[in-house]
């Protein structure tokens, strides 16, 4: 992997702290939330630097970037195969580990695009938002 990395692609100490912070939570935080977390260890880091480092980490395949046209980008330090479910009310993202394996699903699909990835994201309403909506339940 190393020879593929340009000058800017080293796993700097800063990058390592950001990655470890992300791996320590299961909340799929946004860049702003990660910025808030790492500031305790690196008080002088800027939001832009956190952003850039997250992009590099995701390019290197060390973290997952969860993109959705509707909401803010979120990040996941858990690289194990799993899917996600996004709350339509608050935007929170949860993990789904027992859904079918979709690797290879792109084989034989007719498109003139070069397929570079596939993800399966469910939508729903999280328990907290459900309890606000139906206080009786
Ligand atoms: Zn919710
Ligand atoms: Mn996840």
mmCIF file of C-alpha atoms and ligand atoms in Angstrom:
data_model
loop_
_atom_site.group_PDB
_atom_site.id
_atom_site.type_symbol
_atom_site.label_atom_id
_atom_site.label_comp_id
_atom_site.label_asym_id
_atom_site.label_seq_id
_atom_site.Cartn_x
_atom_site.Cartn_y
_atom_site.Cartn_z
ATOM 1 C CA UNK A 1 0.000 0.000 0.000
ATOM 2 C CA UNK A 2 2.815 2.372 0.893
ATOM 3 C CA UNK A 3 4.063 2.880 -2.659
ATOM 4 C CA UNK A 4 0.600 4.043 -3.647
ATOM 5 C CA UNK A 5 0.697 6.775 -1.072
ATOM 6 C CA UNK A 6 1.909 10.195 -2.027
ATOM 7 C CA UNK A 7 3.724 12.521 0.290
ATOM 8 C CA UNK A 8 0.491 13.533 1.939
ATOM 9 C CA UNK A 9 -0.675 10.004 2.582
ATOM 10 C CA UNK A 10 1.454 9.105 5.560
ATOM 11 C CA UNK A 11 -0.278 7.980 8.696
ATOM 12 C CA UNK A 12 0.763 10.975 10.708
ATOM 13 C CA UNK A 13 0.295 11.116 14.432
ATOM 14 C CA UNK A 14 -2.589 13.505 13.944
ATOM 15 C CA UNK A 15 -4.228 11.101 11.558
ATOM 16 C CA UNK A 16 -3.691 8.230 13.959
ATOM 17 C CA UNK A 17 -5.402 10.078 16.809
ATOM 18 C CA UNK A 18 -8.370 10.889 14.557
ATOM 19 C CA UNK A 19 -8.610 7.266 13.434
ATOM 20 C CA UNK A 20 -8.380 5.892 16.971
ATOM 21 C CA UNK A 21 -10.979 8.342 18.201
ATOM 22 C CA UNK A 22 -13.321 7.249 15.432
ATOM 23 C CA UNK A 23 -12.684 3.570 16.208
ATOM 24 C CA UNK A 24 -13.588 4.137 19.858
ATOM 25 C CA UNK A 25 -17.200 5.147 19.130
ATOM 26 C CA UNK A 26 -20.116 3.469 17.369
ATOM 27 C CA UNK A 27 -22.061 6.667 16.703
ATOM 28 C CA UNK A 28 -20.940 7.287 13.079
ATOM 29 C CA UNK A 29 -20.025 10.885 13.888
ATOM 30 C CA UNK A 30 -19.908 13.784 11.423
ATOM 31 C CA UNK A 31 -16.626 15.622 10.827
ATOM 32 C CA UNK A 32 -17.779 18.353 13.209
ATOM 33 C CA UNK A 33 -18.447 15.830 15.944
ATOM 34 C CA UNK A 34 -15.036 14.202 15.423
ATOM 35 C CA UNK A 35 -13.479 17.651 15.566
ATOM 36 C CA UNK A 36 -15.107 18.142 18.977
ATOM 37 C CA UNK A 37 -13.749 14.793 20.195
ATOM 38 C CA UNK A 38 -10.135 15.208 19.070
ATOM 39 C CA UNK A 39 -9.812 18.770 20.339
ATOM 40 C CA UNK A 40 -9.304 17.416 23.830
ATOM 41 C CA UNK A 41 -6.086 15.779 22.680
ATOM 42 C CA UNK A 42 -5.160 18.311 20.010
ATOM 43 C CA UNK A 43 -6.533 21.703 21.108
ATOM 44 C CA UNK A 44 -4.965 23.547 18.186
ATOM 45 C CA UNK A 45 -6.233 21.388 15.355
ATOM 46 C CA UNK A 46 -8.618 23.059 12.888
ATOM 47 C CA UNK A 47 -11.857 21.705 11.496
ATOM 48 C CA UNK A 48 -10.345 21.857 8.000
ATOM 49 C CA UNK A 49 -7.459 19.643 9.065
ATOM 50 C CA UNK A 50 -9.846 17.123 10.594
ATOM 51 C CA UNK A 51 -11.831 17.150 7.357
ATOM 52 C CA UNK A 52 -8.770 16.574 5.189
ATOM 53 C CA UNK A 53 -7.478 13.796 7.416
ATOM 54 C CA UNK A 54 -10.828 12.021 7.332
ATOM 55 C CA UNK A 55 -10.839 12.158 3.538
ATOM 56 C CA UNK A 56 -7.314 10.728 3.409
ATOM 57 C CA UNK A 57 -8.170 7.973 5.909
ATOM 58 C CA UNK A 58 -11.191 7.044 3.837
ATOM 59 C CA UNK A 59 -9.136 7.023 0.603
ATOM 60 C CA UNK A 60 -6.659 4.723 2.336
ATOM 61 C CA UNK A 61 -9.494 2.390 3.307
ATOM 62 C CA UNK A 62 -8.844 2.858 7.021
ATOM 63 C CA UNK A 63 -12.226 4.377 7.805
ATOM 64 C CA UNK A 64 -15.573 4.282 6.064
ATOM 65 C CA UNK A 65 -17.286 7.369 4.758
ATOM 66 C CA UNK A 66 -21.067 7.219 4.796
ATOM 67 C CA UNK A 67 -22.467 9.541 2.184
ATOM 68 C CA UNK A 68 -26.079 10.302 1.659
ATOM 69 C CA UNK A 69 -27.556 12.978 -0.546
ATOM 70 C CA UNK A 70 -29.976 13.950 2.205
ATOM 71 C CA UNK A 71 -27.627 14.488 5.098
ATOM 72 C CA UNK A 72 -24.165 15.310 6.331
ATOM 73 C CA UNK A 73 -21.295 12.922 5.689
ATOM 74 C CA UNK A 74 -20.660 10.557 8.560
ATOM 75 C CA UNK A 75 -17.667 8.399 9.353
ATOM 76 C CA UNK A 76 -17.247 4.879 10.691
ATOM 77 C CA UNK A 77 -14.097 3.367 12.169
ATOM 78 C CA UNK A 78 -15.550 -0.142 12.022
ATOM 79 C CA UNK A 79 -14.314 -1.732 8.797
ATOM 80 C CA UNK A 80 -15.984 -5.104 9.397
ATOM 81 C CA UNK A 81 -18.664 -5.929 6.812
ATOM 82 C CA UNK A 82 -21.964 -4.473 7.926
ATOM 83 C CA UNK A 83 -24.804 -2.286 6.691
ATOM 84 C CA UNK A 84 -26.402 0.849 8.071
ATOM 85 C CA UNK A 85 -29.801 2.186 8.966
ATOM 86 C CA UNK A 86 -30.435 5.912 9.070
ATOM 87 C CA UNK A 87 -33.103 7.581 11.189
ATOM 88 C CA UNK A 88 -35.301 9.729 8.962
ATOM 89 C CA UNK A 89 -36.107 12.041 11.861
ATOM 90 C CA UNK A 90 -32.776 12.789 13.585
ATOM 91 C CA UNK A 91 -30.269 11.469 11.036
ATOM 92 C CA UNK A 92 -28.647 9.064 13.479
ATOM 93 C CA UNK A 93 -27.013 6.012 11.862
ATOM 94 C CA UNK A 94 -27.091 2.548 13.383
ATOM 95 C CA UNK A 95 -25.331 -0.682 12.445
ATOM 96 C CA UNK A 96 -26.930 -3.785 10.971
ATOM 97 C CA UNK A 97 -24.749 -6.853 11.194
ATOM 98 C CA UNK A 98 -27.118 -9.648 10.253
ATOM 99 C CA UNK A 99 -28.308 -8.524 6.813
ATOM 100 C CA UNK A 100 -27.306 -10.549 3.733
ATOM 101 C CA UNK A 101 -23.812 -10.259 2.301
ATOM 102 C CA UNK A 102 -24.055 -8.031 -0.778
ATOM 103 C CA UNK A 103 -20.460 -8.370 -1.961
ATOM 104 C CA UNK A 104 -20.433 -9.298 -5.639
ATOM 105 C CA UNK A 105 -23.949 -7.952 -6.147
ATOM 106 C CA UNK A 106 -22.571 -5.640 -8.858
ATOM 107 C CA UNK A 107 -21.433 -8.573 -11.021
ATOM 108 C CA UNK A 108 -23.446 -8.747 -14.195
ATOM 109 C CA UNK A 109 -25.178 -5.420 -13.696
ATOM 110 C CA UNK A 110 -25.639 -3.563 -16.996
ATOM 111 C CA UNK A 111 -24.238 -0.055 -16.740
ATOM 112 C CA UNK A 112 -21.710 1.985 -18.682
ATOM 113 C CA UNK A 113 -20.458 3.375 -15.379
ATOM 114 C CA UNK A 114 -17.376 1.939 -13.799
ATOM 115 C CA UNK A 115 -18.678 0.594 -10.507
ATOM 116 C CA UNK A 116 -16.392 1.616 -7.654
ATOM 117 C CA UNK A 117 -18.516 0.666 -4.693
ATOM 118 C CA UNK A 118 -21.868 -0.409 -3.387
ATOM 119 C CA UNK A 119 -23.585 0.171 -0.093
ATOM 120 C CA UNK A 120 -26.884 -0.822 1.390
ATOM 121 C CA UNK A 121 -28.559 1.668 3.662
ATOM 122 C CA UNK A 122 -31.901 1.144 5.339
ATOM 123 C CA UNK A 123 -34.116 4.014 6.488
ATOM 124 C CA UNK A 124 -36.230 4.062 9.586
ATOM 125 C CA UNK A 125 -37.064 5.825 12.818
ATOM 126 C CA UNK A 126 -34.758 5.231 15.764
ATOM 127 C CA UNK A 127 -36.088 4.129 19.181
ATOM 128 C CA UNK A 128 -35.567 7.554 20.687
ATOM 129 C CA UNK A 129 -37.467 9.382 17.955
ATOM 130 C CA UNK A 130 -40.176 6.733 18.115
ATOM 131 C CA UNK A 131 -40.599 7.255 21.839
ATOM 132 C CA UNK A 132 -40.958 11.017 21.340
ATOM 133 C CA UNK A 133 -43.592 10.404 18.731
ATOM 134 C CA UNK A 134 -45.560 7.788 20.642
ATOM 135 C CA UNK A 135 -45.029 8.514 24.341
ATOM 136 C CA UNK A 136 -47.477 5.754 25.178
ATOM 137 C CA UNK A 137 -45.300 2.979 23.778
HETATM 138 ZN ZN1 LIG B 1 -33.873 9.370 15.437
HETATM 139 MN MN1 LIG B 2 -21.165 1.151 11.097
#
